[in-house]
Tab-separated table of C-alpha atoms in Angstrom:
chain	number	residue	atom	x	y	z
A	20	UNK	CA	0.000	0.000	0.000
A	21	UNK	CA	1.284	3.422	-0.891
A	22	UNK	CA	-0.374	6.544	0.694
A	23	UNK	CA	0.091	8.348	-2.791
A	24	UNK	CA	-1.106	5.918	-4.598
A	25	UNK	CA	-4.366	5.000	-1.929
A	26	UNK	CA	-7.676	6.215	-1.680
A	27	UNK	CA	-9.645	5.105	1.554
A	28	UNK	CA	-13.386	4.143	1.190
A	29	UNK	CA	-15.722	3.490	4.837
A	30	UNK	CA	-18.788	1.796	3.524
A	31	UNK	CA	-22.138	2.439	5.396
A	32	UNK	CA	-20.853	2.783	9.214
A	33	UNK	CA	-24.300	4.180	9.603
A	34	UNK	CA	-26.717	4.946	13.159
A	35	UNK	CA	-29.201	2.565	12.481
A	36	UNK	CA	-27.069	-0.270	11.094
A	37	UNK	CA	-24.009	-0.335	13.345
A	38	UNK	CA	-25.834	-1.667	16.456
A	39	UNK	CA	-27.187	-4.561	14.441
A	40	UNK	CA	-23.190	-5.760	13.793
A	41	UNK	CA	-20.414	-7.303	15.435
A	42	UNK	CA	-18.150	-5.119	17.668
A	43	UNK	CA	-19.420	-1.774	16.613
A	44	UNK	CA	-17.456	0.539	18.961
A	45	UNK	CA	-14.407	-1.045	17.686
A	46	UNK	CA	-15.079	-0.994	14.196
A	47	UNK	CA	-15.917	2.501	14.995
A	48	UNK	CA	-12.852	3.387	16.216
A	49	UNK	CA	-10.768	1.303	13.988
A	50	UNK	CA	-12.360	3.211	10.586
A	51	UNK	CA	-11.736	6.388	13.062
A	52	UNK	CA	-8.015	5.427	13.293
A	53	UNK	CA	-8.071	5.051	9.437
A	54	UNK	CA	-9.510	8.455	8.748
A	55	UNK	CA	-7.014	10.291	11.216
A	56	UNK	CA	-3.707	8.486	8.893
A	57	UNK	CA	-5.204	9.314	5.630
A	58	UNK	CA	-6.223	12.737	7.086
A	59	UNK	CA	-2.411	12.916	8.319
A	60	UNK	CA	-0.639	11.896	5.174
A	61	UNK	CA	-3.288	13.084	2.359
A	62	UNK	CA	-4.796	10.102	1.644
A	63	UNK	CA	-8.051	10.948	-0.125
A	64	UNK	CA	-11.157	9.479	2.154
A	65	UNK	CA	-15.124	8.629	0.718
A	66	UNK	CA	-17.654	7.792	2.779
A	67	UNK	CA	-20.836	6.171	1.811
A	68	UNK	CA	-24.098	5.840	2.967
A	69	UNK	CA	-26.634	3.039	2.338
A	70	UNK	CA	-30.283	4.453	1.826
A	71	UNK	CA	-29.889	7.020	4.941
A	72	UNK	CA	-33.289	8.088	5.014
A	73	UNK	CA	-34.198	4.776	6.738
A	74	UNK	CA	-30.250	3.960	8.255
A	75	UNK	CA	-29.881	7.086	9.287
A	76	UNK	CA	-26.061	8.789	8.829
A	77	UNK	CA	-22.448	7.798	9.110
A	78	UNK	CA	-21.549	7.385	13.149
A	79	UNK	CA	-20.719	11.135	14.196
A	80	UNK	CA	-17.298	9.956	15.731
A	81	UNK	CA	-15.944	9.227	11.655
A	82	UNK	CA	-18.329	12.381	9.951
A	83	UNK	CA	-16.357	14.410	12.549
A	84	UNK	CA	-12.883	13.193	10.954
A	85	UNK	CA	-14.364	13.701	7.403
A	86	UNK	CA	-13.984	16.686	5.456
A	87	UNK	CA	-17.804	17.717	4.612
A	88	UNK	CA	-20.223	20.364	3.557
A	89	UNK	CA	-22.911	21.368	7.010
A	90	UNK	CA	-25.144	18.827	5.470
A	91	UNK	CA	-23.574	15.068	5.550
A	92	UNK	CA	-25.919	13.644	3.072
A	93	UNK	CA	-25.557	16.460	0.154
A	94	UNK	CA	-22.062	16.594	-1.607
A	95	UNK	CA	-18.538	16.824	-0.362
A	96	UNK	CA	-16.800	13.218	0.888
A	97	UNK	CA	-20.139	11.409	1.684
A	98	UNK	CA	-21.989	9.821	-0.815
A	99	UNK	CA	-25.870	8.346	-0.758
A	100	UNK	CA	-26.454	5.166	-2.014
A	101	UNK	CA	-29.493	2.821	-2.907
A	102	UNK	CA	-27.947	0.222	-4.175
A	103	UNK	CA	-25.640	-2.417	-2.361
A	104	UNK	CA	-22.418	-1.347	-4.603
A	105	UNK	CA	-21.392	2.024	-4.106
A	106	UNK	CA	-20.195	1.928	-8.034
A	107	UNK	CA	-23.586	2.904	-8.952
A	108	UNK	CA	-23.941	5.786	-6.347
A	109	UNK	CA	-24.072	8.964	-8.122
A	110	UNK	CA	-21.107	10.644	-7.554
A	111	UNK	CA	-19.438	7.915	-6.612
A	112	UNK	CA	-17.117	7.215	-9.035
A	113	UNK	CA	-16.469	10.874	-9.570
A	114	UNK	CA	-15.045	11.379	-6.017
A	115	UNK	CA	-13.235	8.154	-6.752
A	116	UNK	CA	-11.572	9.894	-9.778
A	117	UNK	CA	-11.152	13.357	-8.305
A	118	UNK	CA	-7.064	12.291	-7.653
A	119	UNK	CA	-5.746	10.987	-10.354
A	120	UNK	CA	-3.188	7.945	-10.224
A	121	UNK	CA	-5.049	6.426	-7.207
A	122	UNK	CA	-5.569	3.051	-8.275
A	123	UNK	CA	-5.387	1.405	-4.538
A	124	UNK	CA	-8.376	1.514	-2.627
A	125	UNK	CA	-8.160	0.915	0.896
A	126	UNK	CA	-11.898	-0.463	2.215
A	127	UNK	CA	-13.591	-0.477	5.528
A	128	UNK	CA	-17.321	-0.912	6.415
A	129	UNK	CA	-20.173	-2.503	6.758
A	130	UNK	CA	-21.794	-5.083	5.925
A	131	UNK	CA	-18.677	-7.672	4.961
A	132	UNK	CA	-20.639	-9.759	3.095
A	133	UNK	CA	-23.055	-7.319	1.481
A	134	UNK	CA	-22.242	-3.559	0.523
A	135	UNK	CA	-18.274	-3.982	1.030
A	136	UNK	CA	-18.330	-7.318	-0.597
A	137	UNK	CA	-20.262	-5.944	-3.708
A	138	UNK	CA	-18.461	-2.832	-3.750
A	139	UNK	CA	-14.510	-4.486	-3.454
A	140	UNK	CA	-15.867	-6.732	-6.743
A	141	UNK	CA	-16.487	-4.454	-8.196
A	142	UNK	CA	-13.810	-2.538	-7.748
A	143	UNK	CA	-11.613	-5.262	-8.877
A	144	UNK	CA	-13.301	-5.311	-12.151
A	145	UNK	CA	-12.621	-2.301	-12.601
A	146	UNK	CA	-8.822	-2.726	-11.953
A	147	UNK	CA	-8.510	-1.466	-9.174
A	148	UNK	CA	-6.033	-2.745	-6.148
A	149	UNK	CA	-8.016	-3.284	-3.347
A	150	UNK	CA	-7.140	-3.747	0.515
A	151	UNK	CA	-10.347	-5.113	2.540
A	152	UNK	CA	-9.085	-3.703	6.582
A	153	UNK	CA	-10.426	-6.908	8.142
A	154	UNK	CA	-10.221	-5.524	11.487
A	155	UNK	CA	-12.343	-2.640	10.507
A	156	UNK	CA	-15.399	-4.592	8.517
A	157	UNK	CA	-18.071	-6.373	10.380
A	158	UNK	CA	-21.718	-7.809	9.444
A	159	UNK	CA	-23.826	-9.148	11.748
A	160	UNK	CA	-22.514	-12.419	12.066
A	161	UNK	CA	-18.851	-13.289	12.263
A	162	UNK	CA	-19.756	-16.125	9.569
A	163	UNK	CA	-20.832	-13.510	7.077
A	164	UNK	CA	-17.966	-11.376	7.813
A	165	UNK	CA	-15.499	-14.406	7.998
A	166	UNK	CA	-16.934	-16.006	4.090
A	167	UNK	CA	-17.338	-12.501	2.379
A	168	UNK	CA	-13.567	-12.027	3.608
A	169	UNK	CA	-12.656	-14.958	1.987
A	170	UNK	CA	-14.756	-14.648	-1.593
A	171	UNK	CA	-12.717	-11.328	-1.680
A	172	UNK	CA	-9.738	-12.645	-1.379
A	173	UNK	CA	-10.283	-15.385	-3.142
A	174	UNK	CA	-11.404	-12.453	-5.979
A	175	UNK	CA	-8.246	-10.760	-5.818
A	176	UNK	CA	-8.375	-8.298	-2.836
A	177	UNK	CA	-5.391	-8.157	-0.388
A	178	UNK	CA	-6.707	-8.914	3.775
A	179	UNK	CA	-4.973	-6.518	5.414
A	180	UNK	CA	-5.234	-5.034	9.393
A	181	UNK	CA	-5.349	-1.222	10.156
A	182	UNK	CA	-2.013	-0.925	11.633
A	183	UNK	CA	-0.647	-2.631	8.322
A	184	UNK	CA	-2.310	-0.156	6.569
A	185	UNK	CA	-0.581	2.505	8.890
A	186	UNK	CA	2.767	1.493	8.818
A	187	UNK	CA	3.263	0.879	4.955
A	188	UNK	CA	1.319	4.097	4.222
A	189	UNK	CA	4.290	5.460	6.498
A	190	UNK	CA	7.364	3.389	5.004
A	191	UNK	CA	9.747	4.757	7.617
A	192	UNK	CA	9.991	5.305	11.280
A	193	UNK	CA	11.548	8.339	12.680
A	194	UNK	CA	9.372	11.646	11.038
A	195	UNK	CA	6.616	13.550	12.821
A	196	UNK	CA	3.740	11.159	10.895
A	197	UNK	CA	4.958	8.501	12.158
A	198	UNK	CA	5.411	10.036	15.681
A	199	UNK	CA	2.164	11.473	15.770
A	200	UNK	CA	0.442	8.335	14.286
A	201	UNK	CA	2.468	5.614	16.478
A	202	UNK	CA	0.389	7.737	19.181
A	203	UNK	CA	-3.082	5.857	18.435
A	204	UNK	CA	-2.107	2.730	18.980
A	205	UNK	CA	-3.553	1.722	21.990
């Protein structure tokens, strides 16, 4: 993974869905840690949201982190969604394309086996290098997370953790980033 090559995509960390999934506070705060490096070394961050009319908005702690207009839903780094693949979003591929020469896509969300699953295939189709954070994806049962892990990989995406994601968006020890990053983990 190279930060200036990466985009980072949280899929549908929304009110009303979280609760329903696996861990929430830590998936929370692991998407959270996300945001802050790409935030610290300019990685380019999209959020999306799946139907948020009836799921409600992305979990305040991550919208805080994410540069936006006043109103989450309407423009700037959050898109709306109907459909389980974000490709389709309007928008979506748009803010995708708004940095040119970032062909990695770094992926966190929810649900594993649903909206990031669909999305990351996507994705790959459409040649894309893709890194699913498995410590930052959940679904409501560790069985869906655990087999829509797998048909990803199996598909071509790279399993990776947040702190992997970190570290080799860093490269080298030593320089404020890293200080000030080497700080969240707890």
């Amino acid at each position: 993974m190279d930060a200036t090559r990466a985009s980072l995509l949280i899929i549908d960390v929304q009110e009303k869905l979280y609760p329903a999934c696996q861990e929430p506070e830590q998936i929370i705060a692991n998407c959270c840690f996300l945001v802050k490096c790409a935030n610290r070394l300019g990685v380019p961050v999209v959020v999306t949201e799946q139907y948020p009319k009836g799921l409600g908005h992305t979990a305040k702690a991550i919208l805080d982190l994410v540069e936006k207009p006043s109103d989450a839903s309407e423009g700037g780094n959050v898109v709306s969604k109907v459909a389980f693949s974000a490709i389709p979003a309007d928008g979506f591929i748009e803010k995708m394309e708004e940095n040119p020469g970032r062909d990695q896509v770094v992926v966190a969300g929810m649900e594993t086996h649903v909206c990031v699953l669909q999305t990351v295939m996507e994705l790959l189709e459409r040649g894309r290098e893709v890194y699913v954070v498995a410590d930052a994806v959940t679904s409501r049962s560790t069985q869906d997370k655990i087999f829509g892990l797998e048909r990803m990989r199996d598909a071509g995406a790279k399993i990776v953790t947040r702190e992997s994601v970190m570290f080799e968006w860093l490269r080298v020890a030593g320089t404020p980033e890293f200080k000030e990053l080497s700080a969240l983990i707890k």
